[in-house]
């Protein structure tokens, strides 16, 4: 059997509830982002993947692991390009929501961008002054089958 070398981000995970309570508002990515297996499973039983990097937060002695959500990744690609090595070193705004239960979604937002919601209520991060992308209306008669 052939194996490929896997790069894993070592270190302690960020406690998003603690960051929320301390009202931490800035962060800086300090490593490249790599895909890692998460503890969650897909419907077919295969492990879900997550995009992980280490992030330095003010007042913390070491950079902590963070799983980046799609809204954050899309804004980093838009602001700094596709290579995650280019996402490092920028001061980013940090927003954390407190949702029912123990969920604390974390967003890293480049300068000149803001978090908003799309027409379906999902968080997106867009350039300030830009509207979230919308899906064009499609009429049933326009579908070719």
mmCIF file of N, CA and C in Angstrom:
data_model
loop_
_atom_site.group_PDB
_atom_site.id
_atom_site.type_symbol
_atom_site.label_atom_id
_atom_site.label_comp_id
_atom_site.label_asym_id
_atom_site.label_seq_id
_atom_site.Cartn_x
_atom_site.Cartn_y
_atom_site.Cartn_z
ATOM 1 N N UNK A 1 0.851 -1.174 0.000
ATOM 2 C CA UNK A 1 0.000 0.000 0.000
ATOM 3 C C UNK A 1 0.899 1.239 0.000
ATOM 4 N N UNK A 2 0.554 2.231 -0.791
ATOM 5 C CA UNK A 2 1.294 3.482 -0.861
ATOM 6 C C UNK A 2 0.716 4.477 0.139
ATOM 7 N N UNK A 3 1.586 5.240 0.764
ATOM 8 C CA UNK A 3 1.168 6.269 1.702
ATOM 9 C C UNK A 3 1.718 7.609 1.250
ATOM 10 N N UNK A 4 0.970 8.664 1.578
ATOM 11 C CA UNK A 4 1.431 10.013 1.326
ATOM 12 C C UNK A 4 1.713 10.680 2.656
ATOM 13 N N UNK A 5 2.702 11.531 2.673
ATOM 14 C CA UNK A 5 3.016 12.284 3.873
ATOM 15 C C UNK A 5 1.902 13.294 4.122
ATOM 16 N N UNK A 6 1.437 13.356 5.349
ATOM 17 C CA UNK A 6 0.393 14.300 5.733
ATOM 18 C C UNK A 6 0.985 15.331 6.671
ATOM 19 N N UNK A 7 0.668 16.573 6.438
ATOM 20 C CA UNK A 7 1.105 17.657 7.316
ATOM 21 C C UNK A 7 -0.038 17.972 8.275
ATOM 22 N N UNK A 8 0.234 17.897 9.562
ATOM 23 C CA UNK A 8 -0.768 18.233 10.553
ATOM 24 C C UNK A 8 -0.290 19.433 11.351
ATOM 25 N N UNK A 9 -1.213 20.271 11.718
ATOM 26 C CA UNK A 9 -0.908 21.443 12.514
ATOM 27 C C UNK A 9 -0.903 20.994 13.978
ATOM 28 N N UNK A 10 0.221 21.148 14.643
ATOM 29 C CA UNK A 10 0.324 20.761 16.045
ATOM 30 C C UNK A 10 -0.117 21.915 16.938
ATOM 31 N N UNK A 11 -0.474 21.593 18.161
ATOM 32 C CA UNK A 11 -0.778 22.630 19.136
ATOM 33 C C UNK A 11 -2.165 22.510 19.723
ATOM 34 N N UNK A 12 -2.446 23.445 20.598
ATOM 35 C CA UNK A 12 -3.704 23.509 21.335
ATOM 36 C C UNK A 12 -4.760 24.225 20.494
ATOM 37 N N UNK A 13 -5.994 23.747 20.590
ATOM 38 C CA UNK A 13 -7.106 24.381 19.878
ATOM 39 C C UNK A 13 -7.527 25.662 20.583
ATOM 40 N N UNK A 14 -7.949 26.652 19.816
ATOM 41 C CA UNK A 14 -8.495 27.886 20.371
ATOM 42 C C UNK A 14 -9.825 27.573 21.055
ATOM 43 N N UNK A 15 -10.047 28.164 22.202
ATOM 44 C CA UNK A 15 -11.315 28.049 22.914
ATOM 45 C C UNK A 15 -12.166 29.241 22.479
ATOM 46 N N UNK A 16 -13.073 28.995 21.531
ATOM 47 C CA UNK A 16 -13.845 30.095 20.946
ATOM 48 C C UNK A 16 -14.761 30.762 21.974
ATOM 49 N N UNK A 17 -15.284 29.995 22.918
ATOM 50 C CA UNK A 17 -16.125 30.576 23.966
ATOM 51 C C UNK A 17 -15.312 31.545 24.825
ATOM 52 N N UNK A 18 -14.080 31.166 25.131
ATOM 53 C CA UNK A 18 -13.197 32.036 25.922
ATOM 54 C C UNK A 18 -12.848 33.301 25.142
ATOM 55 N N UNK A 19 -12.506 33.150 23.863
ATOM 56 C CA UNK A 19 -12.211 34.314 23.025
ATOM 57 C C UNK A 19 -13.411 35.252 22.973
ATOM 58 N N UNK A 20 -14.622 34.678 22.863
ATOM 59 C CA UNK A 20 -15.857 35.462 22.831
ATOM 60 C C UNK A 20 -16.027 36.234 24.141
ATOM 61 N N UNK A 21 -15.851 35.535 25.269
ATOM 62 C CA UNK A 21 -16.033 36.168 26.579
ATOM 63 C C UNK A 21 -15.002 37.269 26.821
ATOM 64 N N UNK A 22 -13.775 37.069 26.340
ATOM 65 C CA UNK A 22 -12.716 38.068 26.511
ATOM 66 C C UNK A 22 -12.816 39.199 25.493
ATOM 67 N N UNK A 23 -13.764 39.086 24.572
ATOM 68 C CA UNK A 23 -13.993 40.094 23.530
ATOM 69 C C UNK A 23 -12.740 40.360 22.692
ATOM 70 N N UNK A 24 -12.015 39.303 22.373
ATOM 71 C CA UNK A 24 -10.846 39.423 21.501
ATOM 72 C C UNK A 24 -11.346 39.848 20.123
ATOM 73 N N UNK A 25 -10.713 40.856 19.535
ATOM 74 C CA UNK A 25 -11.248 41.413 18.284
ATOM 75 C C UNK A 25 -10.268 41.386 17.115
ATOM 76 N N UNK A 26 -9.041 40.916 17.355
ATOM 77 C CA UNK A 26 -8.047 40.869 16.281
ATOM 78 C C UNK A 26 -7.315 39.542 16.331
ATOM 79 N N UNK A 27 -6.735 39.171 15.192
ATOM 80 C CA UNK A 27 -5.990 37.916 15.108
ATOM 81 C C UNK A 27 -5.053 37.989 13.915
ATOM 82 N N UNK A 28 -4.103 37.040 13.896
ATOM 83 C CA UNK A 28 -3.158 36.982 12.790
ATOM 84 C C UNK A 28 -2.865 35.507 12.509
ATOM 85 N N UNK A 29 -3.059 35.061 11.268
ATOM 86 C CA UNK A 29 -2.727 33.692 10.877
ATOM 87 C C UNK A 29 -1.201 33.601 10.801
ATOM 88 N N UNK A 30 -0.620 32.527 11.413
ATOM 89 C CA UNK A 30 0.834 32.421 11.462
ATOM 90 C C UNK A 30 1.377 31.139 10.820
ATOM 91 N N UNK A 31 0.498 30.289 10.277
ATOM 92 C CA UNK A 31 0.939 29.093 9.545
ATOM 93 C C UNK A 31 0.100 28.950 8.287
ATOM 94 N N UNK A 32 0.569 28.102 7.382
ATOM 95 C CA UNK A 32 -0.270 27.776 6.239
ATOM 96 C C UNK A 32 -1.481 26.988 6.722
ATOM 97 N N UNK A 33 -2.517 26.972 5.928
ATOM 98 C CA UNK A 33 -3.732 26.223 6.240
ATOM 99 C C UNK A 33 -3.645 24.872 5.550
ATOM 100 N N UNK A 34 -3.959 23.807 6.295
ATOM 101 C CA UNK A 34 -3.899 22.447 5.758
ATOM 102 C C UNK A 34 -5.194 21.714 6.056
ATOM 103 N N UNK A 35 -5.619 20.842 5.143
ATOM 104 C CA UNK A 35 -6.795 20.018 5.433
ATOM 105 C C UNK A 35 -6.437 18.939 6.455
ATOM 106 N N UNK A 36 -7.332 18.716 7.404
ATOM 107 C CA UNK A 36 -7.175 17.679 8.421
ATOM 108 C C UNK A 36 -8.506 16.970 8.603
ATOM 109 N N UNK A 37 -8.431 15.755 9.070
ATOM 110 C CA UNK A 37 -9.632 14.999 9.391
ATOM 111 C C UNK A 37 -10.248 15.576 10.656
ATOM 112 N N UNK A 38 -11.554 15.755 10.653
ATOM 113 C CA UNK A 38 -12.235 16.251 11.846
ATOM 114 C C UNK A 38 -12.807 15.068 12.630
ATOM 115 N N UNK A 39 -13.362 15.362 13.787
ATOM 116 C CA UNK A 39 -13.969 14.324 14.616
ATOM 117 C C UNK A 39 -15.367 13.964 14.113
ATOM 118 N N UNK A 40 -15.898 14.731 13.168
ATOM 119 C CA UNK A 40 -17.253 14.505 12.675
ATOM 120 C C UNK A 40 -17.249 13.613 11.444
ATOM 121 N N UNK A 41 -18.367 12.954 11.210
ATOM 122 C CA UNK A 41 -18.501 12.023 10.086
ATOM 123 C C UNK A 41 -19.538 12.538 9.089
ATOM 124 N N UNK A 42 -19.321 12.213 7.808
ATOM 125 C CA UNK A 42 -20.313 12.467 6.775
ATOM 126 C C UNK A 42 -21.433 11.447 6.921
ATOM 127 N N UNK A 43 -22.511 11.647 6.183
ATOM 128 C CA UNK A 43 -23.643 10.718 6.251
ATOM 129 C C UNK A 43 -23.257 9.295 5.882
ATOM 130 N N UNK A 44 -22.264 9.136 5.011
ATOM 131 C CA UNK A 44 -21.838 7.794 4.595
ATOM 132 C C UNK A 44 -20.811 7.184 5.547
ATOM 133 N N UNK A 45 -20.505 7.881 6.657
ATOM 134 C CA UNK A 45 -19.583 7.354 7.649
ATOM 135 C C UNK A 45 -18.132 7.753 7.460
ATOM 136 N N UNK A 46 -17.811 8.382 6.338
ATOM 137 C CA UNK A 46 -16.433 8.822 6.115
ATOM 138 C C UNK A 46 -16.167 10.074 6.948
ATOM 139 N N UNK A 47 -14.910 10.280 7.342
ATOM 140 C CA UNK A 47 -14.612 11.457 8.163
ATOM 141 C C UNK A 47 -14.730 12.751 7.366
ATOM 142 N N UNK A 48 -15.255 13.785 8.020
ATOM 143 C CA UNK A 48 -15.292 15.105 7.409
ATOM 144 C C UNK A 48 -13.905 15.711 7.479
ATOM 145 N N UNK A 49 -13.634 16.610 6.565
ATOM 146 C CA UNK A 49 -12.356 17.316 6.549
ATOM 147 C C UNK A 49 -12.589 18.740 7.056
ATOM 148 N N UNK A 50 -11.524 19.341 7.580
ATOM 149 C CA UNK A 50 -11.563 20.730 8.017
ATOM 150 C C UNK A 50 -10.251 21.395 7.621
ATOM 151 N N UNK A 51 -10.294 22.705 7.435
ATOM 152 C CA UNK A 51 -9.121 23.474 7.040
ATOM 153 C C UNK A 51 -8.565 24.162 8.283
ATOM 154 N N UNK A 52 -7.344 23.754 8.705
ATOM 155 C CA UNK A 52 -6.801 24.156 9.990
ATOM 156 C C UNK A 52 -5.512 24.966 9.818
ATOM 157 N N UNK A 53 -5.380 26.001 10.633
ATOM 158 C CA UNK A 53 -4.144 26.778 10.709
ATOM 159 C C UNK A 53 -3.945 27.208 12.154
ATOM 160 N N UNK A 54 -2.789 27.780 12.420
ATOM 161 C CA UNK A 54 -2.537 28.353 13.748
ATOM 162 C C UNK A 54 -2.712 29.861 13.651
ATOM 163 N N UNK A 55 -3.360 30.406 14.684
ATOM 164 C CA UNK A 55 -3.697 31.823 14.713
ATOM 165 C C UNK A 55 -3.198 32.412 16.026
ATOM 166 N N UNK A 56 -2.554 33.580 15.931
ATOM 167 C CA UNK A 56 -2.085 34.291 17.127
ATOM 168 C C UNK A 56 -3.146 35.305 17.524
ATOM 169 N N UNK A 57 -3.529 35.266 18.795
ATOM 170 C CA UNK A 57 -4.499 36.205 19.345
ATOM 171 C C UNK A 57 -3.791 37.090 20.375
ATOM 172 N N UNK A 58 -4.125 38.394 20.449
ATOM 173 C CA UNK A 58 -3.497 39.268 21.442
ATOM 174 C C UNK A 58 -3.756 38.731 22.856
ATOM 175 N N UNK A 59 -2.709 38.755 23.679
ATOM 176 C CA UNK A 59 -2.854 38.313 25.059
ATOM 177 C C UNK A 59 -2.642 36.822 25.267
ATOM 178 N N UNK A 60 -2.378 36.073 24.194
ATOM 179 C CA UNK A 60 -2.140 34.630 24.305
ATOM 180 C C UNK A 60 -0.666 34.368 23.986
ATOM 181 N N UNK A 61 0.004 33.563 24.811
ATOM 182 C CA UNK A 61 1.438 33.353 24.626
ATOM 183 C C UNK A 61 1.802 32.511 23.411
ATOM 184 N N UNK A 62 0.884 31.689 22.934
ATOM 185 C CA UNK A 62 1.173 30.852 21.776
ATOM 186 C C UNK A 62 0.037 30.932 20.766
ATOM 187 N N UNK A 63 0.357 30.667 19.518
ATOM 188 C CA UNK A 63 -0.668 30.612 18.474
ATOM 189 C C UNK A 63 -1.504 29.357 18.693
ATOM 190 N N UNK A 64 -2.793 29.441 18.420
ATOM 191 C CA UNK A 64 -3.728 28.350 18.662
ATOM 192 C C UNK A 64 -4.321 27.849 17.353
ATOM 193 N N UNK A 65 -4.704 26.570 17.350
ATOM 194 C CA UNK A 65 -5.298 25.971 16.158
ATOM 195 C C UNK A 65 -6.730 26.469 15.971
ATOM 196 N N UNK A 66 -7.075 26.743 14.718
ATOM 197 C CA UNK A 66 -8.422 27.178 14.362
ATOM 198 C C UNK A 66 -8.819 26.472 13.073
ATOM 199 N N UNK A 67 -10.047 26.005 13.023
ATOM 200 C CA UNK A 67 -10.616 25.463 11.789
ATOM 201 C C UNK A 67 -11.335 26.608 11.082
ATOM 202 N N UNK A 68 -10.907 26.910 9.864
ATOM 203 C CA UNK A 68 -11.476 28.033 9.120
ATOM 204 C C UNK A 68 -12.759 27.606 8.415
ATOM 205 N N UNK A 69 -13.801 28.425 8.540
ATOM 206 C CA UNK A 69 -15.049 28.132 7.827
ATOM 207 C C UNK A 69 -14.978 28.682 6.399
ATOM 208 N N UNK A 70 -15.927 28.297 5.600
ATOM 209 C CA UNK A 70 -15.929 28.648 4.180
ATOM 210 C C UNK A 70 -16.014 30.157 3.975
ATOM 211 N N UNK A 71 -16.791 30.880 4.784
ATOM 212 C CA UNK A 71 -16.893 32.337 4.618
ATOM 213 C C UNK A 71 -15.530 32.995 4.822
ATOM 214 N N UNK A 72 -14.794 32.548 5.844
ATOM 215 C CA UNK A 72 -13.464 33.089 6.102
ATOM 216 C C UNK A 72 -12.518 32.765 4.949
ATOM 217 N N UNK A 73 -12.505 31.506 4.511
ATOM 218 C CA UNK A 73 -11.608 31.105 3.420
ATOM 219 C C UNK A 73 -11.904 31.905 2.158
ATOM 220 N N UNK A 74 -13.174 32.066 1.821
ATOM 221 C CA UNK A 74 -13.518 32.815 0.606
ATOM 222 C C UNK A 74 -13.005 34.255 0.675
ATOM 223 N N UNK A 75 -13.102 34.887 1.850
ATOM 224 C CA UNK A 75 -12.640 36.277 1.958
ATOM 225 C C UNK A 75 -11.108 36.350 1.913
ATOM 226 N N UNK A 76 -10.424 35.357 2.503
ATOM 227 C CA UNK A 76 -8.960 35.351 2.451
ATOM 228 C C UNK A 76 -8.468 35.154 1.018
ATOM 229 N N UNK A 77 -9.138 34.292 0.269
ATOM 230 C CA UNK A 77 -8.784 34.086 -1.144
ATOM 231 C C UNK A 77 -8.998 35.387 -1.921
ATOM 232 N N UNK A 78 -10.129 36.040 -1.667
ATOM 233 C CA UNK A 78 -10.434 37.285 -2.375
ATOM 234 C C UNK A 78 -9.424 38.385 -2.023
ATOM 235 N N UNK A 79 -9.040 38.463 -0.751
ATOM 236 C CA UNK A 79 -8.155 39.542 -0.313
ATOM 237 C C UNK A 79 -6.677 39.281 -0.608
ATOM 238 N N UNK A 80 -6.220 38.010 -0.468
ATOM 239 C CA UNK A 80 -4.786 37.736 -0.519
ATOM 240 C C UNK A 80 -4.368 36.679 -1.541
ATOM 241 N N UNK A 81 -5.327 36.053 -2.206
ATOM 242 C CA UNK A 81 -4.992 35.044 -3.205
ATOM 243 C C UNK A 81 -5.240 33.622 -2.708
ATOM 244 N N UNK A 82 -5.057 32.673 -3.612
ATOM 245 C CA UNK A 82 -5.392 31.270 -3.347
ATOM 246 C C UNK A 82 -4.396 30.549 -2.445
ATOM 247 N N UNK A 83 -3.154 30.986 -2.393
ATOM 248 C CA UNK A 83 -2.123 30.294 -1.613
ATOM 249 C C UNK A 83 -2.237 30.682 -0.137
ATOM 250 N N UNK A 84 -2.445 29.685 0.728
ATOM 251 C CA UNK A 84 -2.633 29.992 2.145
ATOM 252 C C UNK A 84 -1.373 30.574 2.788
ATOM 253 N N UNK A 85 -0.210 30.371 2.168
ATOM 254 C CA UNK A 85 1.010 30.995 2.714
ATOM 255 C C UNK A 85 0.899 32.520 2.639
ATOM 256 N N UNK A 86 0.116 33.035 1.692
ATOM 257 C CA UNK A 86 -0.065 34.478 1.538
ATOM 258 C C UNK A 86 -1.091 35.052 2.517
ATOM 259 N N UNK A 87 -1.774 34.188 3.267
ATOM 260 C CA UNK A 87 -2.756 34.649 4.255
ATOM 261 C C UNK A 87 -2.086 34.995 5.577
ATOM 262 N N UNK A 88 -0.836 34.606 5.731
ATOM 263 C CA UNK A 88 -0.124 34.787 6.991
ATOM 264 C C UNK A 88 0.328 36.233 7.186
ATOM 265 N N UNK A 89 0.353 36.641 8.453
ATOM 266 C CA UNK A 89 0.953 37.918 8.816
ATOM 267 C C UNK A 89 0.045 39.125 8.732
ATOM 268 N N UNK A 90 -1.155 38.976 8.227
ATOM 269 C CA UNK A 90 -2.081 40.110 8.125
ATOM 270 C C UNK A 90 -2.899 40.218 9.409
ATOM 271 N N UNK A 91 -3.088 41.426 9.898
ATOM 272 C CA UNK A 91 -3.977 41.627 11.040
ATOM 273 C C UNK A 91 -5.409 41.519 10.517
ATOM 274 N N UNK A 92 -6.163 40.621 11.129
ATOM 275 C CA UNK A 92 -7.539 40.356 10.708
ATOM 276 C C UNK A 92 -8.489 40.696 11.852
ATOM 277 N N UNK A 93 -9.662 41.167 11.497
ATOM 278 C CA UNK A 93 -10.699 41.383 12.510
ATOM 279 C C UNK A 93 -11.259 40.014 12.882
ATOM 280 N N UNK A 94 -11.574 39.834 14.147
ATOM 281 C CA UNK A 94 -12.122 38.588 14.648
ATOM 282 C C UNK A 94 -13.556 38.833 15.077
ATOM 283 N N UNK A 95 -14.473 38.035 14.539
ATOM 284 C CA UNK A 95 -15.869 38.069 14.985
ATOM 285 C C UNK A 95 -16.257 36.664 15.387
ATOM 286 N N UNK A 96 -16.868 36.558 16.556
ATOM 287 C CA UNK A 96 -17.370 35.277 17.046
ATOM 288 C C UNK A 96 -18.813 35.480 17.446
ATOM 289 N N UNK A 97 -19.684 34.619 16.960
ATOM 290 C CA UNK A 97 -21.093 34.640 17.339
ATOM 291 C C UNK A 97 -21.319 33.632 18.445
ATOM 292 N N UNK A 98 -22.313 33.904 19.271
ATOM 293 C CA UNK A 98 -22.747 32.912 20.251
ATOM 294 C C UNK A 98 -24.114 32.429 19.805
ATOM 295 N N UNK A 99 -24.181 31.154 19.438
ATOM 296 C CA UNK A 99 -25.431 30.554 18.986
ATOM 297 C C UNK A 99 -25.990 29.666 20.093
ATOM 298 N N UNK A 100 -27.260 29.274 19.996
ATOM 299 C CA UNK A 100 -27.813 28.374 21.014
ATOM 300 C C UNK A 100 -26.961 27.109 21.148
ATOM 301 N N UNK A 101 -26.886 26.604 22.363
ATOM 302 C CA UNK A 101 -26.038 25.440 22.607
ATOM 303 C C UNK A 101 -24.624 25.903 22.840
ATOM 304 N N UNK A 102 -23.663 25.107 22.426
ATOM 305 C CA UNK A 102 -22.251 25.436 22.660
ATOM 306 C C UNK A 102 -21.546 25.795 21.363
ATOM 307 N N UNK A 103 -22.253 26.437 20.445
ATOM 308 C CA UNK A 103 -21.658 26.778 19.154
ATOM 309 C C UNK A 103 -21.191 28.227 19.145
ATOM 310 N N UNK A 104 -19.951 28.410 18.684
ATOM 311 C CA UNK A 104 -19.354 29.735 18.589
ATOM 312 C C UNK A 104 -18.648 29.846 17.243
ATOM 313 N N UNK A 105 -19.381 30.147 16.157
ATOM 314 C CA UNK A 105 -18.699 30.307 14.868
ATOM 315 C C UNK A 105 -17.725 31.479 14.916
ATOM 316 N N UNK A 106 -16.540 31.253 14.344
ATOM 317 C CA UNK A 106 -15.459 32.235 14.370
ATOM 318 C C UNK A 106 -15.163 32.662 12.940
ATOM 319 N N UNK A 107 -15.051 33.972 12.732
ATOM 320 C CA UNK A 107 -14.767 34.533 11.411
ATOM 321 C C UNK A 107 -13.528 35.418 11.501
ATOM 322 N N UNK A 108 -12.603 35.234 10.571
ATOM 323 C CA UNK A 108 -11.437 36.096 10.426
ATOM 324 C C UNK A 108 -11.679 36.967 9.204
ATOM 325 N N UNK A 109 -11.659 38.278 9.398
ATOM 326 C CA UNK A 109 -12.116 39.204 8.359
ATOM 327 C C UNK A 109 -10.992 40.158 7.969
ATOM 328 N N UNK A 110 -10.586 40.129 6.690
ATOM 329 C CA UNK A 110 -9.534 41.046 6.228
ATOM 330 C C UNK A 110 -9.972 42.507 6.308
ATOM 331 N N UNK A 111 -8.984 43.398 6.383
ATOM 332 C CA UNK A 111 -9.261 44.829 6.380
ATOM 333 C C UNK A 111 -9.994 45.198 5.094
ATOM 334 N N UNK A 112 -11.018 46.037 5.224
ATOM 335 C CA UNK A 112 -11.796 46.468 4.060
ATOM 336 C C UNK A 112 -12.943 45.525 3.734
ATOM 337 N N UNK A 113 -13.153 44.502 4.560
ATOM 338 C CA UNK A 113 -14.237 43.541 4.359
ATOM 339 C C UNK A 113 -15.172 43.595 5.556
ATOM 340 N N UNK A 114 -16.372 43.063 5.395
ATOM 341 C CA UNK A 114 -17.323 42.978 6.503
ATOM 342 C C UNK A 114 -18.120 41.690 6.372
ATOM 343 N N UNK A 115 -18.591 41.222 7.512
ATOM 344 C CA UNK A 115 -19.443 40.031 7.521
ATOM 345 C C UNK A 115 -20.891 40.476 7.455
ATOM 346 N N UNK A 116 -21.642 39.800 6.607
ATOM 347 C CA UNK A 116 -23.058 40.084 6.440
ATOM 348 C C UNK A 116 -23.753 38.752 6.161
ATOM 349 N N UNK A 117 -25.021 38.805 5.837
ATOM 350 C CA UNK A 117 -25.750 37.585 5.494
ATOM 351 C C UNK A 117 -26.214 37.653 4.052
ATOM 352 N N UNK A 118 -26.218 36.489 3.391
ATOM 353 C CA UNK A 118 -26.758 36.433 2.037
ATOM 354 C C UNK A 118 -28.274 36.321 2.113
ATOM 355 N N UNK A 119 -28.903 36.188 0.968
ATOM 356 C CA UNK A 119 -30.368 36.165 0.928
ATOM 357 C C UNK A 119 -30.965 34.940 1.629
ATOM 358 N N UNK A 120 -30.153 33.919 1.895
ATOM 359 C CA UNK A 120 -30.637 32.728 2.592
ATOM 360 C C UNK A 120 -30.285 32.737 4.080
ATOM 361 N N UNK A 121 -29.689 33.817 4.555
ATOM 362 C CA UNK A 121 -29.371 33.940 5.967
ATOM 363 C C UNK A 121 -28.026 33.359 6.367
ATOM 364 N N UNK A 122 -27.187 32.981 5.392
ATOM 365 C CA UNK A 122 -25.868 32.443 5.697
ATOM 366 C C UNK A 122 -24.850 33.579 5.772
ATOM 367 N N UNK A 123 -23.890 33.435 6.690
ATOM 368 C CA UNK A 123 -22.837 34.437 6.810
ATOM 369 C C UNK A 123 -21.919 34.400 5.595
ATOM 370 N N UNK A 124 -21.616 35.580 5.084
ATOM 371 C CA UNK A 124 -20.645 35.752 4.010
ATOM 372 C C UNK A 124 -19.793 36.966 4.377
ATOM 373 N N UNK A 125 -18.578 36.978 3.880
ATOM 374 C CA UNK A 125 -17.682 38.106 4.127
ATOM 375 C C UNK A 125 -17.400 38.747 2.776
ATOM 376 N N UNK A 126 -17.749 40.025 2.650
ATOM 377 C CA UNK A 126 -17.642 40.721 1.367
ATOM 378 C C UNK A 126 -16.850 42.015 1.550
ATOM 379 N N UNK A 127 -16.325 42.524 0.428
ATOM 380 C CA UNK A 127 -15.676 43.833 0.467
ATOM 381 C C UNK A 127 -16.705 44.856 0.906
ATOM 382 N N UNK A 128 -16.265 45.803 1.728
ATOM 383 C CA UNK A 128 -17.190 46.841 2.174
ATOM 384 C C UNK A 128 -17.686 47.603 0.963
ATOM 385 N N UNK A 129 -18.974 47.854 0.964
ATOM 386 C CA UNK A 129 -19.592 48.521 -0.166
ATOM 387 C C UNK A 129 -20.117 47.559 -1.215
ATOM 388 N N UNK A 130 -19.784 46.286 -1.103
ATOM 389 C CA UNK A 130 -20.277 45.283 -2.057
ATOM 390 C C UNK A 130 -21.438 44.524 -1.431
ATOM 391 N N UNK A 131 -22.381 44.171 -2.243
ATOM 392 C CA UNK A 131 -23.509 43.366 -1.775
ATOM 393 C C UNK A 131 -23.149 41.890 -1.877
ATOM 394 N N UNK A 132 -23.716 41.049 -1.003
ATOM 395 C CA UNK A 132 -23.454 39.617 -1.134
ATOM 396 C C UNK A 132 -23.955 39.112 -2.475
ATOM 397 N N UNK A 133 -23.267 38.137 -3.007
ATOM 398 C CA UNK A 133 -23.677 37.561 -4.294
ATOM 399 C C UNK A 133 -25.058 36.958 -4.152
ATOM 400 N N UNK A 134 -25.858 37.125 -5.164
ATOM 401 C CA UNK A 134 -27.190 36.516 -5.139
ATOM 402 C C UNK A 134 -27.299 35.519 -6.270
ATOM 403 N N UNK A 135 -28.163 34.577 -6.058
ATOM 404 C CA UNK A 135 -28.406 33.547 -7.062
ATOM 405 C C UNK A 135 -29.501 34.068 -7.983
ATOM 406 N N UNK A 136 -29.278 34.051 -9.292
ATOM 407 C CA UNK A 136 -30.301 34.577 -10.196
ATOM 408 C C UNK A 136 -31.557 33.713 -10.149
ATOM 409 N N UNK A 137 -32.705 34.373 -10.331
ATOM 410 C CA UNK A 137 -33.964 33.626 -10.383
ATOM 411 C C UNK A 137 -34.010 32.808 -11.665
ATOM 412 N N UNK A 138 -34.417 31.566 -11.540
ATOM 413 C CA UNK A 138 -34.545 30.683 -12.691
ATOM 414 C C UNK A 138 -36.009 30.262 -12.779
ATOM 415 N N UNK A 139 -36.572 30.447 -13.931
ATOM 416 C CA UNK A 139 -37.945 30.056 -14.153
ATOM 417 C C UNK A 139 -37.982 28.588 -14.576
ATOM 418 N N UNK A 140 -38.993 27.885 -14.146
ATOM 419 C CA UNK A 140 -39.107 26.453 -14.447
ATOM 420 C C UNK A 140 -39.083 26.193 -15.940
ATOM 421 N N UNK A 141 -39.668 27.076 -16.722
ATOM 422 C CA UNK A 141 -39.672 26.867 -18.184
ATOM 423 C C UNK A 141 -38.292 27.051 -18.817
ATOM 424 N N UNK A 142 -37.360 27.673 -18.070
ATOM 425 C CA UNK A 142 -36.001 27.855 -18.576
ATOM 426 C C UNK A 142 -35.102 26.632 -18.372
ATOM 427 N N UNK A 143 -35.536 25.690 -17.550
ATOM 428 C CA UNK A 143 -34.746 24.480 -17.299
ATOM 429 C C UNK A 143 -34.864 23.560 -18.511
ATOM 430 N N UNK A 144 -33.721 23.119 -19.088
ATOM 431 C CA UNK A 144 -33.747 22.427 -20.377
ATOM 432 C C UNK A 144 -34.169 20.953 -20.331
ATOM 433 N N UNK A 145 -34.716 20.464 -19.266
ATOM 434 C CA UNK A 145 -35.147 19.050 -19.256
ATOM 435 C C UNK A 145 -36.494 18.888 -18.649
#
